[in-house]
Structures are given as C-alpha cells and as structure tokens.
Coordinates of C-alpha atoms in Angstrom, one line a residue:
M1 CA 134.6 125.5 193.2
N2 CA 131.9 123.9 195.2
E3 CA 129.1 124.4 192.7
T4 CA 129.0 122.5 189.4
P5 CA 131.5 123.9 187.0
T6 CA 130.7 125.4 183.6
V7 CA 131.2 122.7 181.0
L8 CA 131.0 122.7 177.2
W9 CA 129.9 119.2 175.9
S10 CA 130.4 117.8 172.4
R11 CA 127.1 115.8 172.7
P12 CA 123.7 116.5 174.2
E13 CA 123.0 114.7 177.4
N14 CA 120.8 112.1 175.9
E15 CA 123.6 110.9 173.6
R16 CA 126.4 110.5 176.1
A17 CA 125.6 107.1 177.7
R18 CA 128.1 104.3 177.1
T19 CA 130.6 106.6 175.4
P20 CA 134.2 107.2 176.5
L21 CA 134.6 110.6 178.1
L22 CA 137.5 112.9 177.4
V23 CA 137.7 115.9 179.9
I24 CA 139.7 118.9 178.7
F25 CA 141.4 121.4 181.0
H26 CA 142.4 124.8 179.5
G27 CA 145.4 126.8 180.4
Y28 CA 145.9 129.9 182.6
G29 CA 143.8 132.9 181.6
A30 CA 141.8 130.9 179.0
D31 CA 138.3 129.4 179.3
E32 CA 136.3 126.3 178.4
A33 CA 135.9 127.5 174.7
D34 CA 139.6 127.8 174.2
L35 CA 140.4 124.2 173.4
F36 CA 136.9 123.0 172.5
S37 CA 137.6 123.3 168.8
L38 CA 140.0 120.4 169.2
A39 CA 137.0 118.1 169.7
A40 CA 136.4 118.0 165.9
Q41 CA 140.0 116.8 165.3
L42 CA 139.8 113.9 167.9
P43 CA 138.2 110.5 167.5
P44 CA 134.4 111.0 167.2
D45 CA 133.8 108.1 169.6
F46 CA 134.5 110.3 172.5
T47 CA 132.2 112.6 174.4
I48 CA 134.3 115.6 175.1
A49 CA 133.7 117.9 178.1
S50 CA 135.7 121.1 178.3
V51 CA 135.6 122.5 181.8
R52 CA 136.0 126.1 182.9
A53 CA 138.5 126.7 185.8
P54 CA 137.0 128.3 188.9
L55 CA 139.2 131.4 189.5
A56 CA 139.1 134.6 187.4
A57 CA 142.5 135.3 185.9
G58 CA 143.3 137.9 183.2
P59 CA 140.9 137.5 180.3
G60 CA 139.8 134.1 181.5
Y61 CA 140.2 131.7 184.3
A62 CA 142.8 129.7 186.3
W63 CA 142.8 126.4 188.1
F64 CA 144.9 127.8 190.9
P65 CA 146.8 131.0 191.5
L66 CA 150.2 131.4 190.0
R67 CA 152.9 133.8 191.2
N68 CA 155.0 135.8 188.7
D69 CA 157.7 133.1 188.7
L70 CA 155.0 130.4 188.1
S71 CA 155.3 129.1 191.6
Y72 CA 152.1 128.0 193.3
S73 CA 150.6 126.5 196.5
V74 CA 150.2 122.7 196.5
S75 CA 147.1 123.0 198.7
A76 CA 145.5 125.3 196.1
V77 CA 146.2 122.6 193.4
T78 CA 144.7 119.8 195.5
E79 CA 141.6 121.9 196.4
S80 CA 140.9 122.6 192.8
A81 CA 141.5 119.0 191.7
A82 CA 139.2 117.7 194.5
A83 CA 136.4 119.9 193.3
V84 CA 136.8 118.7 189.7
E85 CA 136.8 115.1 191.0
L86 CA 133.4 115.7 192.8
W87 CA 131.9 116.8 189.5
L88 CA 133.6 113.9 187.6
D89 CA 132.2 111.4 190.1
A90 CA 128.7 112.6 189.3
V91 CA 129.1 112.0 185.6
R92 CA 131.6 109.1 185.2
E93 CA 129.2 106.3 185.6
Q94 CA 127.4 106.9 182.3
H95 CA 130.7 106.6 180.4
T96 CA 132.7 103.5 179.5
S97 CA 136.0 105.2 180.5
V98 CA 137.4 108.6 181.5
S99 CA 140.5 110.2 179.9
L100 CA 142.0 113.6 180.6
L101 CA 143.6 116.2 178.4
G102 CA 145.3 119.4 179.8
F103 CA 147.1 122.2 178.2
S104 CA 149.7 124.2 180.2
Q105 CA 148.2 124.7 183.7
G106 CA 145.5 122.3 182.6
M107 CA 148.2 119.6 182.4
C108 CA 148.9 120.2 186.1
M109 CA 145.2 119.5 186.8
A110 CA 145.0 116.4 184.6
T111 CA 148.1 114.8 186.1
S112 CA 147.1 115.8 189.6
L113 CA 143.7 114.0 189.2
L114 CA 145.6 111.0 187.9
R115 CA 148.0 111.0 190.8
H116 CA 145.1 111.0 193.3
R117 CA 143.1 108.1 191.9
P118 CA 145.1 106.5 189.0
A119 CA 142.7 103.6 188.6
D120 CA 139.9 106.0 187.5
Y121 CA 141.5 107.1 184.2
A122 CA 142.2 105.3 180.9
A123 CA 144.8 107.8 179.7
V124 CA 146.1 111.3 180.2
V125 CA 147.3 113.8 177.6
G126 CA 149.5 116.6 178.7
L127 CA 150.4 119.5 176.4
S128 CA 153.0 122.2 177.0
G129 CA 152.7 121.8 180.8
F130 CA 154.2 120.1 183.8
V131 CA 153.4 118.0 186.9
V132 CA 153.3 119.7 190.2
D133 CA 155.8 119.1 193.0
A134 CA 153.7 117.1 195.5
E135 CA 155.8 118.3 198.5
G136 CA 154.7 115.2 200.3
D137 CA 151.0 116.0 200.2
P138 CA 149.0 112.8 200.7
F139 CA 146.6 113.8 197.9
F140 CA 149.2 112.5 195.5
D141 CA 149.4 108.7 195.5
D142 CA 152.5 108.4 193.4
A143 CA 153.2 104.9 194.6
A144 CA 149.8 103.7 193.2
V145 CA 150.6 105.5 189.9
A146 CA 154.0 103.8 189.6
A147 CA 152.5 100.5 190.3
R148 CA 149.8 101.0 187.6
K149 CA 152.0 102.8 185.0
P150 CA 149.2 104.7 183.2
E151 CA 149.3 105.7 179.6
I152 CA 150.4 109.3 179.3
F153 CA 151.1 111.4 176.2
W154 CA 153.3 114.4 176.7
G155 CA 153.8 116.9 173.9
R156 CA 155.9 120.1 174.0
D157 CA 158.3 122.3 172.2
Q158 CA 161.8 122.5 173.6
A159 CA 161.7 126.3 172.8
D160 CA 158.6 126.8 175.0
P161 CA 159.2 130.2 176.6
V162 CA 156.7 129.8 179.4
I163 CA 157.3 126.6 181.4
P164 CA 160.5 126.8 183.5
E165 CA 163.3 124.4 182.8
S166 CA 163.3 123.1 186.4
A167 CA 159.6 122.1 186.0
I168 CA 160.4 120.3 182.7
E169 CA 163.2 118.4 184.3
A170 CA 161.1 117.4 187.3
T171 CA 158.3 116.4 185.0
N172 CA 160.6 114.3 182.8
T173 CA 161.9 112.5 185.9
W174 CA 158.4 111.9 187.2
M175 CA 157.1 110.6 183.9
H176 CA 159.9 108.1 183.4
G177 CA 159.3 106.7 186.9
H178 CA 155.5 106.5 186.9
A179 CA 154.0 106.2 183.4
K180 CA 154.0 104.4 180.1
L181 CA 155.1 107.5 178.4
T182 CA 154.6 108.7 174.8
K183 CA 156.7 111.8 174.6
V184 CA 156.9 113.9 171.4
L185 CA 158.8 117.2 170.8
Y186 CA 157.5 119.7 168.3
S187 CA 159.6 122.6 166.8
G188 CA 158.2 126.0 166.1
M189 CA 155.1 125.5 168.3
Y190 CA 156.5 127.4 171.3
H191 CA 153.8 127.5 174.0
G192 CA 151.0 126.3 171.8
I193 CA 149.4 123.4 170.0
N194 CA 149.8 122.5 166.4
A195 CA 148.0 120.3 163.9
Q196 CA 150.7 117.6 163.9
E197 CA 150.4 117.3 167.7
I198 CA 146.6 117.0 167.7
A199 CA 146.9 114.3 165.0
H200 CA 149.3 112.4 167.3
V201 CA 146.9 112.9 170.3
G202 CA 144.1 111.5 168.2
E203 CA 146.2 108.4 167.3
F204 CA 147.3 108.0 171.0
L205 CA 143.6 108.1 172.2
Q206 CA 142.6 105.7 169.4
Y207 CA 145.2 103.1 170.2
K208 CA 145.5 103.5 174.0
V209 CA 141.8 104.0 174.9
L210 CA 139.5 102.9 172.1
N211 CA 141.5 100.0 170.7
P212 CA 144.0 99.0 173.4
S213 CA 146.1 95.9 172.5

C-alpha cells in the first residue's frame, strides 16, 4: 500500500481542521463502507475516516493475508501498519487528536499502530478482534505502551465463533499488562457489533478523548 489509501470521510476537507480524528479499520473481506454507518452513532465532534485495506480478499479487502487457521505473518502486519502510518502522518497535523477503531482484523491494525507509536493516539477501540503476537519484531514498542498505559476499549462476545481462544487469551494478557482497559462482553452478538456496544463506544470516546478527566 504505497499509494494513498481509499478513505471515506465524514466531513469535507474544508471542515476537518481542529477536529479530533477517529480512524476506522474494517474487518477481513469487508471494505471502507462496511463500518462507515457507525459514524452517525458516535460523538459528532469527531471527523471519521474509514480506510480501505490494501489487499483484495473475498468480496472485499484485507489488511494482511490470513491462513485458514487465522495464522498470519508478522512482517505482513507491520508492512501494512507502516503504510497506514505514512498516510496518517500526512493528515494528523490538522486534527487535535487521533483515535483508532478496528473491527476483527481491523483491531489487529489499530492495536499494532498503537504499539508502534503509542504517544500518537488518544485512545483505541477494538471490537471482536485481537492483538497480534509480536514475535520479538522491533516494530512493536510494547515497553513504551506499558509505560504510557493508553486508553483501550475492548468489546466482544464470549460466543464469538471466529476468533481463536488462544488469541483471546493472549490479547487479555497483553491488555491487562499494557493498557487502561475498558472491557465489555456482549451476549448474542457473536462476531458482530450491536447497538449497545456502539453506545458504549460513543461514551468511551466522549469521556476518554473529548472530555478526559
């Protein structure tokens, strides 16, 4: 993803200056339109940018290739995250802060960006996903993350049929060691997003980014 990614914006360019930015990362096989409808349910103060992943996958796109068992190459994750970071660096200066929201594979992207440069982000929202195993890759500065303890919202359903239990356990361990964690479980949502969760995400963004104590 060396060229500028395809992005859906909630505001025209001339109305974005001095607004907080929320960047949305869709899941595997989806596209930038998939989660864009959430914009209307989140605090209107934010400018929302929903980004299309670079790789064709199924009916949509993927941030990095996934094998049938949902395993992946860490180098593919970091390459994709670094490309998004280049785009972000070109737009972040006009915004008062940058927060990230990722669903499923998009949560891998949001948390990987945070783990590279934790000081760059006001908060991260992860929905029905996981954090990748860094495998010692220097892209992930987890010591800096642990020192900073960033605000992270993690929502999921314990009956999610998609994310492996091993990935959930590893994510839980990582979150408790590195973040100020707001963790909420939802029943009957499976591998999805429901209205209650989005209401909670809106409250989290309101209190952690717009009106931090």
